Each structure stands twice: as C-alpha cells, then as structure tokens.
Amino acid sequence: MQESLELDWQRGRFVRGASTITQQLAKNLYLSPSKNPLRKFRELILARRLEAELSKKRILELYLNVVEWGDGVYGAEAASRAYFHTSAAALGPSEAALLAGALVNPRVLNPARPNGRLRRRQQIILQRMGGVAPPEDSADARR
C-alpha cells in the first residue's frame, strides 16, 4: 500500500490501487468507488472493523459474493452462470481459475472469451492450486 501511495504522490493523482480483499469488501459494501484520500481512510477504518468482527474465511466469502466480475455481473454465482452457464459449485478447476484470474480487471478480462493474458493468469492460478480440491460438502464452504 505504501508503494502505491508513494507512486500516486509522485504522479500527483490517485491511479494505482492498493487494497486488501477486506478493504475492497468495505468499499463495495459501504463506500463509493471514488479515488480520494478521505474515501481511502474510511475504507481502512471499515476494513479494520470487519477484520475485528469476522473471520478471514467469512470476509472472503462475502467478497466473492459482491465483487464485480464484469459489466453488471456481481458475485461468483452470477459470474459462473454468466460465463459458463452453470452454478459456481459445478465449476471445475479450469473455469474457477479463469474467474479468479479475471478479478484483476473484470471489464477487460472475460472468462468466456479468455485472451492470452487471462490464459497466463489461469495457468499461474492452477499451478498454485496444485492438488487442492474444494470441500465435498458445500455447507463447509459456507461456514
């Protein structure tokens, strides 16, 4: 975050993002997407409160349910249905990695029509996933 702030200070404008998932959740739930220092300060305060009240797993779950995956596509379930015409629970590792890879720029990176950049991100994510599989019982994922 410090590096982004320093770069923005040098440029004289706010360009580069530097938010944790918790900060992005706070912004998506409670704040506007404006790029100004006051909003960033509020985001930081809200993020600290969220982290004090919620587990990391719950924060990630909430984030995945509200994050934008494209124009008018919000949440993992909606993204799964929009891009792969199936539920998020039915996605395979390849499709899940495409969705995860698209999060960095969801208006440009389309999981249904992945470009080279998204395919490279997908491969990195698949390598990092290794042999990890989601829990068998979807109720485990909701806890």
CSV table of C-alpha atoms in Angstrom, one decimal:
chain,number,residue,atom,x,y,z
A,1,MET,CA,0.0,0.0,0.0
A,2,GLN,CA,2.9,2.3,0.8
A,3,GLU,CA,4.4,1.8,-2.6
A,4,SER,CA,1.1,2.7,-4.3
A,5,LEU,CA,0.7,5.8,-2.2
A,6,GLU,CA,4.2,6.9,-3.0
A,7,LEU,CA,3.7,6.4,-6.7
A,8,ASP,CA,0.4,8.3,-6.6
A,9,TRP,CA,2.1,11.1,-4.6
A,10,GLN,CA,4.8,11.4,-7.3
A,11,ARG,CA,2.3,11.5,-10.1
A,12,GLY,CA,0.1,14.0,-8.3
A,13,ARG,CA,-3.0,11.9,-8.7
A,14,PHE,CA,-4.6,8.6,-7.5
A,15,VAL,CA,-4.1,6.0,-10.1
A,16,ARG,CA,-2.8,2.8,-8.6
A,17,GLY,CA,-4.9,0.6,-6.3
A,18,ALA,CA,-3.5,-0.9,-3.2
A,19,SER,CA,-6.4,-2.5,-1.3
A,20,THR,CA,-6.6,-5.8,0.6
A,21,ILE,CA,-9.6,-8.0,0.0
A,22,THR,CA,-11.0,-6.7,3.2
A,23,GLN,CA,-10.6,-3.1,2.0
A,24,GLN,CA,-12.2,-3.9,-1.3
A,25,LEU,CA,-15.1,-5.6,0.6
A,26,ALA,CA,-15.5,-2.4,2.7
A,27,LYS,CA,-15.6,-0.3,-0.4
A,28,ASN,CA,-18.0,-2.5,-2.2
A,29,LEU,CA,-20.4,-2.7,0.7
A,30,TYR,CA,-20.3,0.8,2.2
A,31,LEU,CA,-18.5,3.3,0.0
A,32,SER,CA,-18.3,4.8,-3.4
A,33,PRO,CA,-15.6,3.9,-5.9
A,34,SER,CA,-14.2,7.4,-5.9
A,35,LYS,CA,-10.5,7.8,-5.7
A,36,ASN,CA,-9.8,10.3,-2.9
A,37,PRO,CA,-7.9,10.1,0.3
A,38,LEU,CA,-10.9,10.5,2.5
A,39,ARG,CA,-12.7,7.5,1.0
A,40,LYS,CA,-9.4,5.5,1.3
A,41,PHE,CA,-9.2,6.5,5.0
A,42,ARG,CA,-12.9,5.4,5.6
A,43,GLU,CA,-12.2,2.2,3.8
A,44,LEU,CA,-9.3,1.5,6.1
A,45,ILE,CA,-11.3,2.1,9.2
A,46,LEU,CA,-14.2,-0.1,7.9
A,47,ALA,CA,-11.7,-2.8,7.0
A,48,ARG,CA,-10.3,-2.9,10.5
A,49,ARG,CA,-13.8,-3.2,12.0
A,50,LEU,CA,-14.6,-6.0,9.6
A,51,GLU,CA,-11.4,-7.9,10.5
A,52,ALA,CA,-12.2,-7.4,14.2
A,53,GLU,CA,-15.7,-8.9,13.8
A,54,LEU,CA,-15.3,-11.5,11.0
A,55,SER,CA,-13.1,-14.5,10.2
A,56,LYS,CA,-10.9,-14.3,7.1
A,57,LYS,CA,-13.0,-17.1,5.6
A,58,ARG,CA,-16.2,-15.1,6.1
A,59,ILE,CA,-14.6,-12.0,4.7
A,60,LEU,CA,-13.5,-13.9,1.6
A,61,GLU,CA,-17.0,-15.4,1.3
A,62,LEU,CA,-18.7,-12.0,1.4
A,63,TYR,CA,-16.1,-10.5,-1.0
A,64,LEU,CA,-16.7,-13.3,-3.5
A,65,ASN,CA,-20.5,-12.7,-3.3
A,66,VAL,CA,-20.3,-9.0,-4.0
A,67,VAL,CA,-17.2,-8.4,-6.2
A,68,GLU,CA,-17.8,-7.3,-9.8
A,69,TRP,CA,-16.9,-9.9,-12.5
A,70,GLY,CA,-17.9,-7.8,-15.5
A,71,ASP,CA,-20.5,-5.2,-16.5
A,72,GLY,CA,-23.5,-5.9,-14.3
A,73,VAL,CA,-22.1,-9.3,-13.1
A,74,TYR,CA,-21.7,-9.3,-9.3
A,75,GLY,CA,-20.7,-12.3,-7.2
A,76,ALA,CA,-19.2,-15.7,-8.0
A,77,GLU,CA,-22.6,-17.4,-8.6
A,78,ALA,CA,-23.7,-14.8,-11.1
A,79,ALA,CA,-20.3,-14.9,-12.8
A,80,SER,CA,-20.4,-18.6,-13.1
A,81,ARG,CA,-23.8,-18.6,-14.7
A,82,ALA,CA,-23.0,-15.6,-17.0
A,83,TYR,CA,-19.7,-17.0,-18.3
A,84,PHE,CA,-20.1,-20.8,-18.0
A,85,HIS,CA,-23.9,-21.3,-17.8
A,86,THR,CA,-23.6,-23.4,-14.6
A,87,SER,CA,-23.6,-22.9,-10.9
A,88,ALA,CA,-20.4,-21.9,-9.1
A,89,ALA,CA,-20.5,-25.3,-7.2
A,90,ALA,CA,-20.3,-27.1,-10.5
A,91,LEU,CA,-17.2,-25.3,-11.9
A,92,GLY,CA,-14.1,-27.3,-12.5
A,93,PRO,CA,-10.6,-26.0,-11.6
A,94,SER,CA,-10.0,-24.6,-15.0
A,95,GLU,CA,-13.1,-22.4,-15.0
A,96,ALA,CA,-12.6,-21.4,-11.4
A,97,ALA,CA,-9.1,-20.3,-12.3
A,98,LEU,CA,-10.4,-18.2,-15.2
A,99,LEU,CA,-12.8,-16.5,-12.9
A,100,ALA,CA,-10.1,-15.8,-10.3
A,101,GLY,CA,-7.8,-14.5,-12.9
A,102,ALA,CA,-10.4,-12.1,-14.3
A,103,LEU,CA,-10.8,-10.4,-11.0
A,104,VAL,CA,-7.8,-8.1,-11.6
A,105,ASN,CA,-9.6,-6.4,-14.4
A,106,PRO,CA,-13.1,-7.9,-14.9
A,107,ARG,CA,-14.2,-5.3,-17.5
A,108,VAL,CA,-11.4,-6.3,-19.8
A,109,LEU,CA,-10.7,-10.0,-19.0
A,110,ASN,CA,-13.7,-12.1,-20.0
A,111,PRO,CA,-13.6,-15.7,-18.7
A,112,ALA,CA,-16.0,-16.8,-21.5
A,113,ARG,CA,-13.5,-15.5,-24.1
A,114,PRO,CA,-10.1,-15.5,-22.4
A,115,ASN,CA,-7.3,-13.7,-24.1
A,116,GLY,CA,-3.6,-14.5,-23.7
A,117,ARG,CA,-3.2,-12.5,-20.5
A,118,LEU,CA,-6.1,-14.3,-18.8
A,119,ARG,CA,-4.9,-17.7,-20.0
A,120,ARG,CA,-1.4,-17.0,-18.4
A,121,ARG,CA,-3.1,-15.9,-15.2
A,122,GLN,CA,-5.2,-19.1,-15.3
A,123,GLN,CA,-2.1,-21.2,-15.6
A,124,ILE,CA,-0.4,-19.5,-12.7
A,125,ILE,CA,-3.5,-20.0,-10.5
A,126,LEU,CA,-3.8,-23.6,-11.5
A,127,GLN,CA,-0.2,-24.2,-10.6
A,128,ARG,CA,-0.7,-22.5,-7.2
A,129,MET,CA,-3.8,-24.6,-6.6
A,130,GLY,CA,-1.9,-27.8,-7.1
A,131,GLY,CA,-3.9,-30.7,-5.9
A,132,VAL,CA,-6.2,-28.6,-3.7
A,133,ALA,CA,-9.8,-29.5,-4.1
A,134,PRO,CA,-12.9,-27.8,-2.7
A,135,PRO,CA,-14.7,-29.4,0.3
A,136,GLU,CA,-17.0,-32.2,-0.6
A,137,ASP,CA,-19.9,-30.7,1.4
A,138,SER,CA,-20.9,-27.2,0.2
A,139,ALA,CA,-22.1,-26.5,3.7
A,140,ASP,CA,-18.4,-26.5,4.8
A,141,ALA,CA,-17.8,-23.7,2.3
A,142,ARG,CA,-20.5,-21.5,3.9
A,143,ARG,CA,-19.1,-21.7,7.4
